[in-house]
Short mmCIF file of C-alpha atoms in Angstrom, two decimals:
data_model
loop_
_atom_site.label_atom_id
_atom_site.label_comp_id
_atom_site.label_asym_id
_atom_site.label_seq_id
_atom_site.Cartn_x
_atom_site.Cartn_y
_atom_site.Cartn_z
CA UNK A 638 -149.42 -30.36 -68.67
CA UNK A 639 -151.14 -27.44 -66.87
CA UNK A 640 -150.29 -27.60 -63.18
CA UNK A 641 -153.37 -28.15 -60.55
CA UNK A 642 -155.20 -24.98 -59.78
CA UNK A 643 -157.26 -24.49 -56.33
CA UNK A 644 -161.08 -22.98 -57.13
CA UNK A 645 -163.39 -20.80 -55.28
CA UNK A 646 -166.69 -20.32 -56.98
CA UNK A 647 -170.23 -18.74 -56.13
CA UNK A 648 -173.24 -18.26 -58.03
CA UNK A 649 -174.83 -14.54 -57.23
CA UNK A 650 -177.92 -13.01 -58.41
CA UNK A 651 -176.82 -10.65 -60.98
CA UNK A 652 -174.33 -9.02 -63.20
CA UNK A 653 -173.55 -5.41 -61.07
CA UNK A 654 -173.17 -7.82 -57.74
CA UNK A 655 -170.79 -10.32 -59.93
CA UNK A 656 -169.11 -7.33 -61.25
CA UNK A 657 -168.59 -5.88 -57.66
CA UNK A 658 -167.36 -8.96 -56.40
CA UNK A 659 -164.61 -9.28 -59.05
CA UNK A 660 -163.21 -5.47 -58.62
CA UNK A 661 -162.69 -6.28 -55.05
CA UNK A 662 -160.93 -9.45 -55.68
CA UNK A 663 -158.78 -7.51 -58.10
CA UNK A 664 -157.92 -5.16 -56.00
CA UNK A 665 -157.10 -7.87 -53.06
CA UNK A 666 -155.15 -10.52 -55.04
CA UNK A 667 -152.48 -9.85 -57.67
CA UNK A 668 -152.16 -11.32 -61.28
CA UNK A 669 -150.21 -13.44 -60.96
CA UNK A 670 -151.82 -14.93 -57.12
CA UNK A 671 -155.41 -15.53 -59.19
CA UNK A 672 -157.77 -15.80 -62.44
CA UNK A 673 -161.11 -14.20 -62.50
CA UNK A 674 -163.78 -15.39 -64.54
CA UNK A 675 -167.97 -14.27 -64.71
CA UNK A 676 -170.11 -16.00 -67.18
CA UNK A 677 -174.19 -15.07 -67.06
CA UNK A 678 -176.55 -18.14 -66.61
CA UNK A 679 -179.13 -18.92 -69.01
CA UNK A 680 -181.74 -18.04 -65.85
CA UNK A 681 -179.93 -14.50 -65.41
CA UNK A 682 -177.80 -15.45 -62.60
CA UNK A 683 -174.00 -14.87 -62.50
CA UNK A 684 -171.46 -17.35 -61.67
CA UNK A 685 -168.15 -16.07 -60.58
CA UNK A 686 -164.90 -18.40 -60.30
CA UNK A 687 -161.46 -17.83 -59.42
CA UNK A 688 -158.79 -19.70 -59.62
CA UNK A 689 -155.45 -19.68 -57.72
CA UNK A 690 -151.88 -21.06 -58.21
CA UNK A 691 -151.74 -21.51 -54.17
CA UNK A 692 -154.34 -22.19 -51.18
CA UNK A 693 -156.35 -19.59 -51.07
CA UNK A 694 -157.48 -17.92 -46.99
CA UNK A 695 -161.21 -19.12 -47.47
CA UNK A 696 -161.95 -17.11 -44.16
CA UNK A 697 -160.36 -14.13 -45.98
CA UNK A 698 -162.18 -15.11 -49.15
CA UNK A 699 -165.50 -15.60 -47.53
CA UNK A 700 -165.44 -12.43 -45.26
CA UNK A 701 -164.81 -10.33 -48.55
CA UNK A 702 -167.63 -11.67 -50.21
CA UNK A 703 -169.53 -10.64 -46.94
CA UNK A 704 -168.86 -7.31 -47.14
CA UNK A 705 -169.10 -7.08 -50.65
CA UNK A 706 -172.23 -9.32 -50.87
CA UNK A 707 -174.24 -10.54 -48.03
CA UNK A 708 -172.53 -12.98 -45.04
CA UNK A 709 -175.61 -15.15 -45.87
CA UNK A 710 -174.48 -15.29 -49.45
CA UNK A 711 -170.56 -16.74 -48.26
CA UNK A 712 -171.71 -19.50 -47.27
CA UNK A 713 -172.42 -20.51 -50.68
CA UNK A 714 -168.72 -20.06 -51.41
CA UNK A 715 -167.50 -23.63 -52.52
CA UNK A 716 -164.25 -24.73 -53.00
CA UNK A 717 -162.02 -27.22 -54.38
CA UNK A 718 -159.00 -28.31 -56.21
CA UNK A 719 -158.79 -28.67 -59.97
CA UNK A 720 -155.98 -31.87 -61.07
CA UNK A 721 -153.52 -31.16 -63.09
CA UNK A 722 -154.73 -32.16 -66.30
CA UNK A 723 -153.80 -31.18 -70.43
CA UNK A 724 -157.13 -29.12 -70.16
CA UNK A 725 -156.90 -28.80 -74.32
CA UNK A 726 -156.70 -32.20 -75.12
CA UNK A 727 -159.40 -33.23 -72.50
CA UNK A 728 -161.57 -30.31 -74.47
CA UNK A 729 -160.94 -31.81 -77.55
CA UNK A 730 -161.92 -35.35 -76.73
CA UNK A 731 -165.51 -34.30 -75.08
CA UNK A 732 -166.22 -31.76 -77.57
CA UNK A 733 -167.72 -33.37 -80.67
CA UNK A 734 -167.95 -32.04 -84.55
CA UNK A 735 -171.28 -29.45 -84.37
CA UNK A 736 -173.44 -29.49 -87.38
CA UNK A 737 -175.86 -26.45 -87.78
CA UNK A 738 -176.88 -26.46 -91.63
CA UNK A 739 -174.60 -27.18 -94.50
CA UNK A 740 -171.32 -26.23 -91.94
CA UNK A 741 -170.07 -28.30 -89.40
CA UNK A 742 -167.76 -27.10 -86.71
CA UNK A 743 -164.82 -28.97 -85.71
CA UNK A 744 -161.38 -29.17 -84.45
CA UNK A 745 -158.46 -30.63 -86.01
CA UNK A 746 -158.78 -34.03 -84.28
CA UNK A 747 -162.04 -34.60 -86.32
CA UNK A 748 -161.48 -34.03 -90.07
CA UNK A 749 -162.41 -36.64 -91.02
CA UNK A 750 -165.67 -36.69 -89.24
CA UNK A 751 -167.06 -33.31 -91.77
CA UNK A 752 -169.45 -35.16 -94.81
CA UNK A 753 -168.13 -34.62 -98.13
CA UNK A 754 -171.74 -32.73 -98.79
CA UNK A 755 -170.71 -30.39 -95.93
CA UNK A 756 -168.64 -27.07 -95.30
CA UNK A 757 -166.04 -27.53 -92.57
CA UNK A 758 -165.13 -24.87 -90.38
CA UNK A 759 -162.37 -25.51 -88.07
CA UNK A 760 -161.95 -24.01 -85.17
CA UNK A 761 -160.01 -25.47 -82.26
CA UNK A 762 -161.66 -26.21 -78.48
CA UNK A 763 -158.78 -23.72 -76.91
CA UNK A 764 -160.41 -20.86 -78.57
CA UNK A 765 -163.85 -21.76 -76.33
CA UNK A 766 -166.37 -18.77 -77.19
CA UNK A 767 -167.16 -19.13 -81.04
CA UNK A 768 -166.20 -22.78 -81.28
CA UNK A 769 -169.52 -23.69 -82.46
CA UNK A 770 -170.98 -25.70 -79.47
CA UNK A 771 -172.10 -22.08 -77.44
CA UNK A 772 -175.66 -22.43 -78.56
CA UNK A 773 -175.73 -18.38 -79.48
CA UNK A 774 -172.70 -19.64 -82.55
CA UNK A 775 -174.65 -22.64 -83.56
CA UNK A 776 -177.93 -20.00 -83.64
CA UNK A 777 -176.20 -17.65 -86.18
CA UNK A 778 -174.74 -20.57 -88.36
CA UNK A 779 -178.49 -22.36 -88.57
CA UNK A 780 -180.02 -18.63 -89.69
CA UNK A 781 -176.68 -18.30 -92.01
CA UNK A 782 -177.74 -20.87 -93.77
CA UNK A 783 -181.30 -19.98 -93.86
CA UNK A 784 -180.56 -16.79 -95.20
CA UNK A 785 -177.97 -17.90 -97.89
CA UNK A 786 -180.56 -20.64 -99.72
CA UNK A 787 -182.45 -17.58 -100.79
CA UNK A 788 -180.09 -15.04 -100.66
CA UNK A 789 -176.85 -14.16 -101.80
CA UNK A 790 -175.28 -10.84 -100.58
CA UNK A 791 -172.60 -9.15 -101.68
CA UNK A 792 -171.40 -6.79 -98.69
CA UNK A 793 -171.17 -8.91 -95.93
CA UNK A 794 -169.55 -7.90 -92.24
CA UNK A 795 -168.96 -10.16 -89.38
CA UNK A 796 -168.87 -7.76 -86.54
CA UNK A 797 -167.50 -8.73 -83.50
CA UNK A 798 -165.99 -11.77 -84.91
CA UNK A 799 -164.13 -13.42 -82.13
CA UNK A 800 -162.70 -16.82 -83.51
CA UNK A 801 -163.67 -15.75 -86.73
CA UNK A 802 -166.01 -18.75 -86.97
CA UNK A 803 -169.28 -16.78 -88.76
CA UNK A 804 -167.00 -14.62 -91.08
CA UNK A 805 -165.21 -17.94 -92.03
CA UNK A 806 -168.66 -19.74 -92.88
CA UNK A 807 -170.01 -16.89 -95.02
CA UNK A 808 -166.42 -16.67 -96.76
CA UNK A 809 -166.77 -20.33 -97.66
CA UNK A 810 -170.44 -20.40 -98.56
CA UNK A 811 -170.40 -17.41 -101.04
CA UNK A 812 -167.08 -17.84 -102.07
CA UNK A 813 -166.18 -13.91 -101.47
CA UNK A 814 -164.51 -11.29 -99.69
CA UNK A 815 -166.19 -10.26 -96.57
CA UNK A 816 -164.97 -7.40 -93.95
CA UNK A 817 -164.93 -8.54 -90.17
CA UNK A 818 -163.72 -6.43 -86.79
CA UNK A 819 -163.58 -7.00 -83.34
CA UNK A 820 -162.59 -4.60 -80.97
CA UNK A 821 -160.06 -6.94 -78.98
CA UNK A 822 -156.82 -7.37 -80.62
CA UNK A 823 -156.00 -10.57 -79.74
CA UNK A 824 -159.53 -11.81 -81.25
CA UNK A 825 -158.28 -9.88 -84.82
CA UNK A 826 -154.92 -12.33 -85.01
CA UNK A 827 -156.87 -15.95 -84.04
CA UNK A 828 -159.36 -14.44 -86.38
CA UNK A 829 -156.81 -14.05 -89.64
CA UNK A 830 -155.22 -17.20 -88.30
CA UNK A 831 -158.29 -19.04 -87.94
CA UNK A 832 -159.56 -17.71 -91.85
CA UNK A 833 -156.04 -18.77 -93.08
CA UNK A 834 -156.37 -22.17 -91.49
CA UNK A 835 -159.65 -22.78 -93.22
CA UNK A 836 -158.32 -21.66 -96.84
CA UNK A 837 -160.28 -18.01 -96.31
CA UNK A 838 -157.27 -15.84 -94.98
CA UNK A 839 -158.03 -14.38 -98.98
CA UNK A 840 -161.56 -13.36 -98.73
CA UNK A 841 -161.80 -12.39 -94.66
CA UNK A 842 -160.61 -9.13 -93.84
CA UNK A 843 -160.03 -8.21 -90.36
CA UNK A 844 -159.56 -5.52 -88.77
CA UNK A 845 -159.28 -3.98 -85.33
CA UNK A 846 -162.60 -1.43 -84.98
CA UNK A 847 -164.99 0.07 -81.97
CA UNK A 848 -168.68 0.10 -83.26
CA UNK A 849 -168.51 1.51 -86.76
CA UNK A 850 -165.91 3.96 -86.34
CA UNK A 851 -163.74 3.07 -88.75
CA UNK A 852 -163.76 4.19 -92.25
CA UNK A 853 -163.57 0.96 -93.98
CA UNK A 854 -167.41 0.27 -92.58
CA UNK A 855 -168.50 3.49 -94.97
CA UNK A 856 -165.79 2.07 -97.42
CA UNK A 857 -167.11 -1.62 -97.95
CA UNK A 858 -170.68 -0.74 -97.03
CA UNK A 859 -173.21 -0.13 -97.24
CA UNK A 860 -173.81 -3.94 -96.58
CA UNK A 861 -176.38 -6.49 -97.86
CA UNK A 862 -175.96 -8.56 -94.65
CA UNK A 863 -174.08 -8.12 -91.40
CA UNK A 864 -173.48 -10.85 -88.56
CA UNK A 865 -173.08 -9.85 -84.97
CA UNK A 866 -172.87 -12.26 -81.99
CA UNK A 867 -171.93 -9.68 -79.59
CA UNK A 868 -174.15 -8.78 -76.18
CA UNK A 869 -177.28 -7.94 -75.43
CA UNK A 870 -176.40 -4.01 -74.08
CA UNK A 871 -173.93 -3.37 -77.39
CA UNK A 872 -176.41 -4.81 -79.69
CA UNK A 873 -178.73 -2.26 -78.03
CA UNK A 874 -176.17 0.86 -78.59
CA UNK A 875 -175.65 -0.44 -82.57
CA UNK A 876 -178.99 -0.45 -83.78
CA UNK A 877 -178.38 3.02 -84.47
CA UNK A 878 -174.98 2.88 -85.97
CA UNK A 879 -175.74 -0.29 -87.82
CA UNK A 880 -178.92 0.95 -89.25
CA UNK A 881 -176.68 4.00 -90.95
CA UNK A 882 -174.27 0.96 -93.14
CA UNK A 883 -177.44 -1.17 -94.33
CA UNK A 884 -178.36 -1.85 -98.09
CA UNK A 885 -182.25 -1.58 -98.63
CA UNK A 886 -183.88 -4.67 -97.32
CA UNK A 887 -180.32 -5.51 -96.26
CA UNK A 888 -180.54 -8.93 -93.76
CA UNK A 889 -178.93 -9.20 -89.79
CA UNK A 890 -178.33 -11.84 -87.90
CA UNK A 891 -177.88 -11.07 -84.29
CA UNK A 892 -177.24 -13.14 -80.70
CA UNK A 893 -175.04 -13.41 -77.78
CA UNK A 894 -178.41 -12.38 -75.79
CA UNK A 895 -180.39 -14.53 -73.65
CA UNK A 896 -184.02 -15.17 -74.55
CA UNK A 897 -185.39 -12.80 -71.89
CA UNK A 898 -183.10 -9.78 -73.59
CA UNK A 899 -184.34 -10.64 -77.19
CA UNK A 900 -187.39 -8.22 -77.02
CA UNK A 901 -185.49 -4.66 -75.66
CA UNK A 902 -183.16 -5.81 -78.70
CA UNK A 903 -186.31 -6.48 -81.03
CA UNK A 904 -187.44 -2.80 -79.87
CA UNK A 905 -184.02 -0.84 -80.18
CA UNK A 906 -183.95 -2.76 -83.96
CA UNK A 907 -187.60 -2.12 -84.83
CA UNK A 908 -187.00 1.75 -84.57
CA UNK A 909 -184.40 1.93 -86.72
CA UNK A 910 -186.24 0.13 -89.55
CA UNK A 911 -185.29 -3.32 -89.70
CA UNK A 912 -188.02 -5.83 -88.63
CA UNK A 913 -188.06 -9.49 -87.33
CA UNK A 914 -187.94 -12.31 -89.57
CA UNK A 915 -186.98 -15.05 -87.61
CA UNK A 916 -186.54 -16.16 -83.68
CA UNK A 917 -184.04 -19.00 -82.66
CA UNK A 918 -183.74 -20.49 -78.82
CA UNK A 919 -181.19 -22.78 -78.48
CA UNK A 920 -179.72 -23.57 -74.64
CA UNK A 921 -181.78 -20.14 -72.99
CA UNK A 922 -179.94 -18.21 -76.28
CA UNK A 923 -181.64 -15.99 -78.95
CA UNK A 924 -180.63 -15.67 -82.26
CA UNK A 925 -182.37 -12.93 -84.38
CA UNK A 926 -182.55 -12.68 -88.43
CA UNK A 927 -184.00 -9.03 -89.12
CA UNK A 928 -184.34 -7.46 -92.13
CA UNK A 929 -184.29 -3.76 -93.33
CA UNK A 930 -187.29 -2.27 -94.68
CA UNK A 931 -186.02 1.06 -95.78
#
């Protein structure tokens, strides 16, 4: 049972002021006295929460965001108390198997929920980003599938691959080996755990990797289709990169950008040769199939 937390949370106008705002609470509370968290809105906005093990000083609290913000914006600082609840279990029960195409996503609970004419990827509600019900996951699994009834690559790379969740479905659905990174660690073991888990721990290699500076992206590539549901800014920064490990007329699938950031991303993509196929909006997210030309 996770014990009751106490909650501060504000919504503020953009990323640099959210970002601002959660340095100086770093810097004011210790590790262990409070949890940060900043998640962008679908309308552009930020909203910033923190949690704390104790009472929080909401004059203290409020006069930082003051000076960090505007006084007029601290008075939007709300408060209250989160129960004690099992917060994993309570996930579990709201969040519901999510079909997109042939694969479903679901968590263990619902097994028996996939159709025996579908491909079951499971992924448990703990993992949150990548479990299949963030509409930018759901958005690369729908153009997955539209890719693969017409389609079938044979260098494939799930970069960025967080639960593991795409890599999985494209393991499953060709019934090959596939190379997938992520920069974070901790996302590369729930990765291999999750591709185990789901019968693919054989055909989903993961690795730890920044961009493509590793030399198993030049080893494996260059690659017939590549997945990325990243961020708008590093999509940006890869076109480059990623154009450099692309097969001729090669397929992408890119999201993890909100529907106003889809046409700088378009742009950075059309220079380097690869040109929009398709355009998914799910929930104020984009999802992008593009296709090489060279």
């Amino acid at each position: 049972m996770t014990p009751s937390t106490h909650r501060a949370s504000i919504t503020l106008p953009d990323e640099s002021t959210a970002k601002r705002l959660i340095d100086a609470l770093s810097e004011t509370f210790f590790e262990d006295q409070a949890a940060f968290a900043a998640f962008e809105r679908p309308d552009g906005r930020w909203d910033v929460t923190v949690h704390f093990a104790e009472p929080p000083d909401e004059e203290l609290l409020r006069n930082l965001v003051g000076q960090m913000v505007r006084h007029n914006v601290a008075d939007d600082l709300f408060f209250d108390r989160v129960e004690a609840k099992d917060w994993v279990k309570a996930s579990l029960e709201d969040l519901v198997p999510v079909p997109a195409g042939r694969f479903v996503v679901h968590g263990q609970h619902d097994r028996h929920r996939v159709p025996p004419n579908k491909l079951g990827i499971e992924i448990e509600a703990a993992l949150a980003f990548g479990t299949g019900h963030h509409g930018t996951t759901r958005g690369c699994l729908l153009l997955l599938d539209h890719v693969l009834k017409a389609y079938q690559p044979r260098r494939v790379l799930d970069l960025g691959t967080g639960t593991g969740v795409l890599g999985i479905a494209a393991a499953k659905a060709l019934h090959g080996r596939l190379l997938a990174s992520d920069i974070d660690p901790p996302s590369v073991q729930v990765a291999q755990e999750n591709a185990r888990l789901n019968g693919a721990g054989h055909l989903v290699d993961v690795i730890r990797a920044t961009g493509f500076a590793a030399p198993r992206f030049a080893e494996d590539g260059p690659f017939d289709l590549v997945l990325a549901n990243i961020l708008a800014n590093p999509l940006r920064q890869l076109a480059g990169p990623m154009s450099r490990h692309l097969a001729s007329g090669a397929q992408v699938i890119l999201s993890g950008l909100l529907t106003h950031q889809a046409p700088a991303v378009i742009a950075a993509y059309r220079a380097r040769g690869l040109v929009p196929l398709r355009h998914l909006k799910i929930e104020g997210w984009s999802s992008l199939l593009l296709r090489a030309v060279k």
